Amino acid sequence: MHVDGPVDASARWSAIGTTVRVLVAEPAYLASAAYAVAAVVNDVDVACSRFRADSELMRLCRAGVATEVSPLLAQAIEAALDAAKQTDGAVDPTGGASIRALGYDRSFDDLGGTSRTHAASLSAGPYDPPGPAFAGWELVRLDPRTRTVCMPRGVELDLGATAKGLAADLAAHAAAGAADGTGVLVSLGGDLSVAGATPSGGWAVKVADDHRAPLDTTGPTIAVHSGGLATSSTTVRRWTRGETTAHHVLDPATGRSTTGPWRTVTAAAASCLEANVATTAAIVMGAAAPAWLEAHHIPARLVGADGQVVLVGGWPADEQPVEPAPVGPATVEGSPR
C-alpha cells in the first residue's frame, strides 16, 4: 500500500525486517512523531521478535516453565490469543516451530533475499516438511493479572500475524501524542494505522500486492479516515528450500504454506491489529473467507491467483477510486490528502 504526498511531511527507514513510514499532517511535528514511532518499534522488536535470540519472546519459549513477562509482551500475547479465538484458530500463534522448519528462521535481510522473493536455497539437504499441525493456541495460558505465561515445553510462539499490527497502532497513538494531536499515519511494511486529527478528505492510500511497488503500479486508491488497514499476501516473503517453494502464511492445520485461492487480501478495521488478523485469517480460510468477512462486517478486497478481485463488506469498487491530492515532483509513499 502507498500513500502519496510531500517529502517534508514524511520519514522512512528500515527496522524489524521491513520499511517504517511516518507521515504527519503538519510537517513541523515530523521529528517528534518519528522519534516516538522509532521508540515503539524498538520496544516491540525487543519484546516480540523471533529473529533475536535475546528477545523476551525467545527467552519465554526457551523457559519451559511459567514465566512472568513484561506488560508489552503480555499485551502482544493476549492479542494473539484473542485473534486465535476470534478466528477459530485460523490465526494461531503457536506456529513458531513449523515456520522455522520451513526455513524462515531469520529475517529476509539476514537470508540475503528480499521481501518479494528469496530464491536462494535454505538447505543443502532434502526437505522434510514440518509436523501435521501447529501446537495449538489453547495450550498457551496467560494470566493478565500477574502477566504470567504458561505453555508446554517445546511450544514456540510466532506473533507475526498480530505483533506488527499492534506495533503500528501503538506507534501511531504515540506519534499523535508527541505531535500534539496532529494527524499521523504509521506504516509498517504497508500495514498502517492512523491517529490524531484526520486530515480533510482522509489519507489517500493506494492498494497493491507489495508496499514497495512503484507508485504508478496498478491498484485502487482509497481514503482512510480512522483505524487501520492491512494486507496479507502469498506473493511476498517467498523462499525456496531444496525443490520446495514456501511463503510465510501457514495453515495451522498442516504446518505448511497455505494453498488457497487468494494471493492478496486487504482489509480495513478499527485498528491495524484487527485488520491484520482479518487478512491473515482470510488467506488461511481460503474459499470460506468472503462469507466470514461479510459476517464480521469487515470491508475487504481479495485478489485471486488469477487476478480476479472480490469485494466484500462495503469495500469501494476499484473503478471508483479516491484521487490523491496533487503533489509536486518530490512525491513519496505517503501524506494526507
Tab-separated table of N, CA, C and O in Angstrom, residues 243-321:
chain	number	residue	atom	x	y	z
A	243	GLU	N	13.713	-28.275	-3.443
A	243	GLU	CA	12.831	-28.065	-4.589
A	243	GLU	C	11.469	-27.521	-4.178
A	243	GLU	O	10.552	-27.439	-4.988
A	244	THR	N	11.331	-27.143	-2.903
A	244	THR	CA	10.052	-26.683	-2.383
A	244	THR	C	10.024	-25.167	-2.261
A	244	THR	O	10.965	-24.562	-1.747
A	245	THR	N	8.946	-24.545	-2.749
A	245	THR	CA	8.735	-23.112	-2.581
A	245	THR	C	7.710	-22.905	-1.472
A	245	THR	O	6.691	-23.597	-1.421
A	246	ALA	N	8.005	-21.968	-0.585
A	246	ALA	CA	7.114	-21.704	0.549
A	246	ALA	C	6.883	-20.213	0.692
A	246	ALA	O	7.613	-19.395	0.130
A	247	HIS	N	5.848	-19.866	1.439
A	247	HIS	CA	5.624	-18.467	1.816
A	247	HIS	C	5.263	-18.433	3.289
A	247	HIS	O	5.083	-19.470	3.922
A	248	HIS	N	5.151	-17.225	3.840
A	248	HIS	CA	5.124	-17.084	5.294
A	248	HIS	C	3.745	-17.229	5.932
A	248	HIS	O	3.646	-17.232	7.163
A	249	VAL	N	2.665	-17.368	5.139
A	249	VAL	CA	1.336	-17.558	5.721
A	249	VAL	C	1.063	-19.062	5.778
A	249	VAL	O	0.853	-19.697	4.744
A	250	LEU	N	1.075	-19.608	6.993
A	250	LEU	CA	0.930	-21.045	7.156
A	250	LEU	C	-0.485	-21.429	7.582
A	250	LEU	O	-1.170	-20.676	8.263
A	251	ASP	N	-0.883	-22.622	7.188
A	251	ASP	CA	-2.150	-23.199	7.611
A	251	ASP	C	-1.903	-23.950	8.915
A	251	ASP	O	-1.141	-24.926	8.936
A	252	PRO	N	-2.515	-23.513	10.022
A	252	PRO	CA	-2.275	-24.190	11.302
A	252	PRO	C	-2.617	-25.680	11.273
A	252	PRO	O	-2.070	-26.460	12.050
A	253	ALA	N	-3.509	-26.095	10.381
A	253	ALA	CA	-3.919	-27.497	10.326
A	253	ALA	C	-2.866	-28.393	9.704
A	253	ALA	O	-2.878	-29.609	9.913
A	254	THR	N	-1.940	-27.812	8.918
A	254	THR	CA	-0.936	-28.621	8.224
A	254	THR	C	0.494	-28.250	8.582
A	254	THR	O	1.404	-29.053	8.369
A	255	GLY	N	0.701	-27.031	9.080
A	255	GLY	CA	2.057	-26.567	9.327
A	255	GLY	C	2.791	-26.183	8.062
A	255	GLY	O	3.999	-25.946	8.082
A	256	ARG	N	2.090	-26.084	6.952
A	256	ARG	CA	2.693	-25.741	5.664
A	256	ARG	C	2.092	-24.439	5.130
A	256	ARG	O	1.044	-24.004	5.595
A	257	SER	N	2.730	-23.868	4.122
A	257	SER	CA	2.215	-22.656	3.496
A	257	SER	C	0.827	-22.916	2.914
A	257	SER	O	0.567	-23.994	2.363
A	258	THR	N	-0.060	-21.943	3.038
A	258	THR	CA	-1.416	-22.096	2.526
A	258	THR	C	-1.403	-22.266	1.014
A	258	THR	O	-0.520	-21.757	0.317
A	259	THR	N	-2.406	-22.946	0.512
A	259	THR	CA	-2.538	-23.171	-0.933
A	259	THR	C	-3.911	-22.727	-1.421
A	259	THR	O	-4.402	-23.226	-2.433
A	260	GLY	N	-4.543	-21.812	-0.713
A	260	GLY	CA	-5.889	-21.368	-1.056
A	260	GLY	C	-5.926	-20.470	-2.271
A	260	GLY	O	-4.905	-20.211	-2.913
A	261	PRO	N	-7.113	-19.949	-2.597
A	261	PRO	CA	-7.305	-19.204	-3.848
A	261	PRO	C	-6.820	-17.768	-3.836
A	261	PRO	O	-6.708	-17.151	-4.894
A	262	TRP	N	-6.494	-17.196	-2.652
A	262	TRP	CA	-6.204	-15.769	-2.592
A	262	TRP	C	-4.706	-15.509	-2.569
A	262	TRP	O	-3.982	-16.065	-1.766
A	263	ARG	N	-4.261	-14.608	-3.448
A	263	ARG	CA	-2.852	-14.216	-3.415
A	263	ARG	C	-2.656	-12.988	-2.520
A	263	ARG	O	-1.592	-12.799	-1.941
A	264	THR	N	-3.712	-12.169	-2.389
A	264	THR	CA	-3.632	-10.955	-1.582
A	264	THR	C	-5.000	-10.652	-0.993
A	264	THR	O	-6.018	-10.761	-1.687
A	265	VAL	N	-5.015	-10.256	0.281
A	265	VAL	CA	-6.242	-9.778	0.923
A	265	VAL	C	-5.912	-8.494	1.669
A	265	VAL	O	-4.944	-8.440	2.439
A	266	THR	N	-6.698	-7.447	1.440
A	266	THR	CA	-6.559	-6.175	2.141
A	266	THR	C	-7.858	-5.904	2.885
A	266	THR	O	-8.946	-6.119	2.345
A	267	ALA	N	-7.751	-5.438	4.122
A	267	ALA	CA	-8.954	-5.181	4.922
A	267	ALA	C	-8.786	-3.914	5.728
A	267	ALA	O	-7.665	-3.513	6.083
A	268	ALA	N	-9.910	-3.283	6.031
A	268	ALA	CA	-9.950	-2.103	6.889
A	268	ALA	C	-10.687	-2.469	8.166
A	268	ALA	O	-11.637	-3.261	8.145
A	269	ALA	N	-10.243	-1.901	9.288
A	269	ALA	CA	-10.874	-2.211	10.570
A	269	ALA	C	-10.642	-1.061	11.535
A	269	ALA	O	-10.011	-0.052	11.190
A	270	ALA	N	-11.135	-1.224	12.750
A	270	ALA	CA	-10.998	-0.175	13.753
A	270	ALA	C	-9.553	0.013	14.190
A	270	ALA	O	-9.212	1.028	14.796
A	271	SER	N	-8.710	-0.964	13.913
A	271	SER	CA	-7.288	-0.859	14.238
A	271	SER	C	-6.508	-1.660	13.216
A	271	SER	O	-7.049	-2.530	12.526
A	272	CYS	N	-5.207	-1.395	13.123
A	272	CYS	CA	-4.351	-2.181	12.234
A	272	CYS	C	-4.279	-3.624	12.711
A	272	CYS	O	-4.244	-4.553	11.899
A	273	LEU	N	-4.262	-3.810	14.023
A	273	LEU	CA	-4.246	-5.162	14.581
A	273	LEU	C	-5.441	-5.962	14.081
A	273	LEU	O	-5.296	-7.093	13.590
A	274	GLU	N	-6.644	-5.409	14.197
A	274	GLU	CA	-7.844	-6.117	13.758
A	274	GLU	C	-7.815	-6.379	12.259
A	274	GLU	O	-8.226	-7.449	11.799
A	275	ALA	N	-7.326	-5.405	11.483
A	275	ALA	CA	-7.248	-5.583	10.035
A	275	ALA	C	-6.258	-6.685	9.682
A	275	ALA	O	-6.509	-7.503	8.790
A	276	ASN	N	-5.129	-6.737	10.391
A	276	ASN	CA	-4.123	-7.755	10.112
A	276	ASN	C	-4.625	-9.145	10.445
A	276	ASN	O	-4.363	-10.119	9.725
A	277	VAL	N	-5.351	-9.260	11.539
A	277	VAL	CA	-5.950	-10.549	11.902
A	277	VAL	C	-6.915	-11.001	10.803
A	277	VAL	O	-6.913	-12.170	10.388
A	278	ALA	N	-7.733	-10.077	10.319
A	278	ALA	CA	-8.726	-10.417	9.293
A	278	ALA	C	-8.072	-10.870	7.997
A	278	ALA	O	-8.519	-11.851	7.376
A	279	THR	N	-7.014	-10.189	7.566
A	279	THR	CA	-6.384	-10.552	6.292
A	279	THR	C	-5.664	-11.892	6.397
A	279	THR	O	-5.729	-12.709	5.476
A	280	THR	N	-4.988	-12.121	7.513
A	280	THR	CA	-4.317	-13.414	7.685
A	280	THR	C	-5.335	-14.541	7.733
A	280	THR	O	-5.165	-15.591	7.093
A	281	ALA	N	-6.414	-14.337	8.495
A	281	ALA	CA	-7.452	-15.361	8.584
A	281	ALA	C	-8.056	-15.650	7.215
A	281	ALA	O	-8.324	-16.816	6.873
A	282	ALA	N	-8.247	-14.618	6.415
A	282	ALA	CA	-8.850	-14.804	5.096
A	282	ALA	C	-7.958	-15.642	4.181
A	282	ALA	O	-8.441	-16.517	3.450
A	283	ILE	N	-6.648	-15.395	4.214
A	283	ILE	CA	-5.730	-16.191	3.407
A	283	ILE	C	-5.811	-17.657	3.829
A	283	ILE	O	-5.850	-18.569	2.995
A	284	VAL	N	-5.845	-17.896	5.144
A	284	VAL	CA	-5.888	-19.272	5.656
A	284	VAL	C	-7.230	-19.929	5.345
A	284	VAL	O	-7.286	-21.107	4.953
A	285	MET	N	-8.329	-19.182	5.503
A	285	MET	CA	-9.662	-19.761	5.291
A	285	MET	C	-9.950	-20.078	3.838
A	285	MET	O	-10.796	-20.922	3.531
A	286	GLY	N	-9.296	-19.414	2.915
A	286	GLY	CA	-9.482	-19.710	1.501
A	286	GLY	C	-10.865	-19.360	0.997
A	286	GLY	O	-11.354	-18.242	1.173
A	287	ALA	N	-11.549	-20.319	0.386
A	287	ALA	CA	-12.844	-20.062	-0.241
A	287	ALA	C	-13.896	-19.596	0.749
A	287	ALA	O	-14.869	-18.926	0.370
A	288	ALA	N	-13.729	-19.924	2.026
A	288	ALA	CA	-14.712	-19.518	3.034
A	288	ALA	C	-14.516	-18.078	3.503
A	288	ALA	O	-15.350	-17.555	4.249
A	289	ALA	N	-13.442	-17.435	3.063
A	289	ALA	CA	-13.109	-16.109	3.582
A	289	ALA	C	-14.158	-15.035	3.297
A	289	ALA	O	-14.503	-14.256	4.201
A	290	PRO	N	-14.670	-14.893	2.072
A	290	PRO	CA	-15.635	-13.814	1.827
A	290	PRO	C	-16.843	-13.866	2.757
A	290	PRO	O	-17.267	-12.839	3.293
A	291	ALA	N	-17.386	-15.048	2.981
A	291	ALA	CA	-18.547	-15.164	3.867
A	291	ALA	C	-18.177	-14.807	5.296
A	291	ALA	O	-18.957	-14.157	6.010
A	292	TRP	N	-16.986	-15.210	5.739
A	292	TRP	CA	-16.536	-14.888	7.098
A	292	TRP	C	-16.349	-13.389	7.261
A	292	TRP	O	-16.774	-12.803	8.271
A	293	LEU	N	-15.743	-12.752	6.281
A	293	LEU	CA	-15.531	-11.302	6.341
A	293	LEU	C	-16.868	-10.563	6.345
A	293	LEU	O	-17.056	-9.603	7.104
A	294	GLU	N	-17.793	-10.994	5.502
A	294	GLU	CA	-19.122	-10.373	5.470
A	294	GLU	C	-19.816	-10.531	6.816
A	294	GLU	O	-20.419	-9.584	7.339
A	295	ALA	N	-19.742	-11.721	7.390
A	295	ALA	CA	-20.410	-11.977	8.668
A	295	ALA	C	-19.854	-11.117	9.780
A	295	ALA	O	-20.564	-10.781	10.734
A	296	HIS	N	-18.581	-10.732	9.674
A	296	HIS	CA	-17.945	-9.903	10.701
A	296	HIS	C	-17.896	-8.429	10.302
A	296	HIS	O	-17.243	-7.622	10.970
A	297	HIS	N	-18.597	-8.089	9.199
A	297	HIS	CA	-18.730	-6.692	8.755
A	297	HIS	C	-17.364	-6.035	8.553
A	297	HIS	O	-17.135	-4.890	8.960
A	298	ILE	N	-16.477	-6.769	7.892
A	298	ILE	CA	-15.126	-6.263	7.629
A	298	ILE	C	-14.998	-5.924	6.152
A	298	ILE	O	-15.067	-6.813	5.295
A	299	PRO	N	-14.813	-4.645	5.802
A	299	PRO	CA	-14.593	-4.289	4.396
A	299	PRO	C	-13.260	-4.877	3.931
A	299	PRO	O	-12.230	-4.689	4.584
A	300	ALA	N	-13.274	-5.574	2.798
A	300	ALA	CA	-12.051	-6.220	2.340
A	300	ALA	C	-12.040	-6.350	0.825
A	300	ALA	O	-13.084	-6.391	0.166
A	301	ARG	N	-10.831	-6.434	0.307
A	301	ARG	CA	-10.589	-6.641	-1.120
A	301	ARG	C	-9.705	-7.872	-1.261
A	301	ARG	O	-8.581	-7.903	-0.771
A	302	LEU	N	-10.220	-8.905	-1.932
A	302	LEU	CA	-9.499	-10.154	-2.098
A	302	LEU	C	-9.113	-10.318	-3.561
A	302	LEU	O	-9.945	-10.115	-4.459
A	303	VAL	N	-7.865	-10.665	-3.799
A	303	VAL	CA	-7.372	-10.860	-5.160
A	303	VAL	C	-6.977	-12.325	-5.318
A	303	VAL	O	-6.141	-12.838	-4.564
A	304	GLY	N	-7.589	-13.001	-6.294
A	304	GLY	CA	-7.292	-14.399	-6.527
A	304	GLY	C	-5.980	-14.596	-7.256
A	304	GLY	O	-5.378	-13.644	-7.790
A	305	ALA	N	-5.526	-15.831	-7.324
A	305	ALA	CA	-4.287	-16.151	-8.029
A	305	ALA	C	-4.370	-15.775	-9.501
A	305	ALA	O	-3.353	-15.473	-10.132
A	306	ASP	N	-5.593	-15.764	-10.049
A	306	ASP	CA	-5.789	-15.400	-11.447
A	306	ASP	C	-5.998	-13.910	-11.649
A	306	ASP	O	-6.260	-13.453	-12.766
A	307	GLY	N	-5.906	-13.123	-10.566
A	307	GLY	CA	-6.063	-11.674	-10.665
A	307	GLY	C	-7.483	-11.182	-10.496
A	307	GLY	O	-7.711	-9.957	-10.455
A	308	GLN	N	-8.439	-12.095	-10.384
A	308	GLN	CA	-9.824	-11.681	-10.187
A	308	GLN	C	-9.989	-11.069	-8.796
A	308	GLN	O	-9.443	-11.564	-7.816
A	309	VAL	N	-10.779	-9.995	-8.718
A	309	VAL	CA	-10.967	-9.248	-7.478
A	309	VAL	C	-12.357	-9.498	-6.922
A	309	VAL	O	-13.355	-9.445	-7.658
A	310	VAL	N	-12.429	-9.765	-5.627
A	310	VAL	CA	-13.693	-9.925	-4.920
A	310	VAL	C	-13.750	-8.881	-3.816
A	310	VAL	O	-12.815	-8.752	-3.018
A	311	LEU	N	-14.840	-8.096	-3.787
A	311	LEU	CA	-15.008	-7.042	-2.793
A	311	LEU	C	-16.115	-7.438	-1.827
A	311	LEU	O	-17.179	-7.884	-2.251
A	312	VAL	N	-15.870	-7.264	-0.533
A	312	VAL	CA	-16.877	-7.625	0.469
A	312	VAL	C	-16.969	-6.530	1.530
A	312	VAL	O	-16.068	-5.698	1.672
A	313	GLY	N	-18.073	-6.539	2.269
A	313	GLY	CA	-18.215	-5.668	3.423
A	313	GLY	C	-18.281	-4.191	3.128
A	313	GLY	O	-17.995	-3.368	3.996
A	314	GLY	N	-18.621	-3.828	1.903
A	314	GLY	CA	-18.707	-2.421	1.558
A	314	GLY	C	-17.419	-1.804	1.055
A	314	GLY	O	-17.320	-0.574	0.929
A	315	TRP	N	-16.418	-2.617	0.745
A	315	TRP	CA	-15.181	-2.086	0.165
A	315	TRP	C	-15.519	-1.384	-1.150
A	315	TRP	O	-16.275	-1.910	-1.955
A	316	PRO	N	-14.994	-0.177	-1.398
A	316	PRO	CA	-15.367	0.578	-2.602
A	316	PRO	C	-14.899	-0.102	-3.880
A	316	PRO	O	-13.865	-0.767	-3.910
A	317	ALA	N	-15.666	0.075	-4.941
A	317	ALA	CA	-15.341	-0.519	-6.228
A	317	ALA	C	-14.037	0.050	-6.767
A	317	ALA	O	-13.750	1.248	-6.628
A	318	ASP	N	-13.246	-0.792	-7.398
A	318	ASP	CA	-11.957	-0.361	-7.933
A	318	ASP	C	-12.114	0.724	-8.985
A	318	ASP	O	-11.245	1.589	-9.138
A	319	GLU	N	-13.219	0.677	-9.745
A	319	GLU	CA	-13.387	1.662	-10.816
A	319	GLU	C	-13.840	3.021	-10.283
A	319	GLU	O	-14.043	3.953	-11.050
A	320	GLN	N	-13.984	3.146	-8.964
A	320	GLN	CA	-14.358	4.423	-8.368
A	320	GLN	C	-13.329	4.819	-7.304
A	320	GLN	O	-13.628	4.921	-6.122
A	321	PRO	N	-12.077	5.042	-7.749
A	321	PRO	CA	-11.023	5.347	-6.782
A	321	PRO	C	-11.145	6.745	-6.222
A	321	PRO	O	-11.772	7.624	-6.815
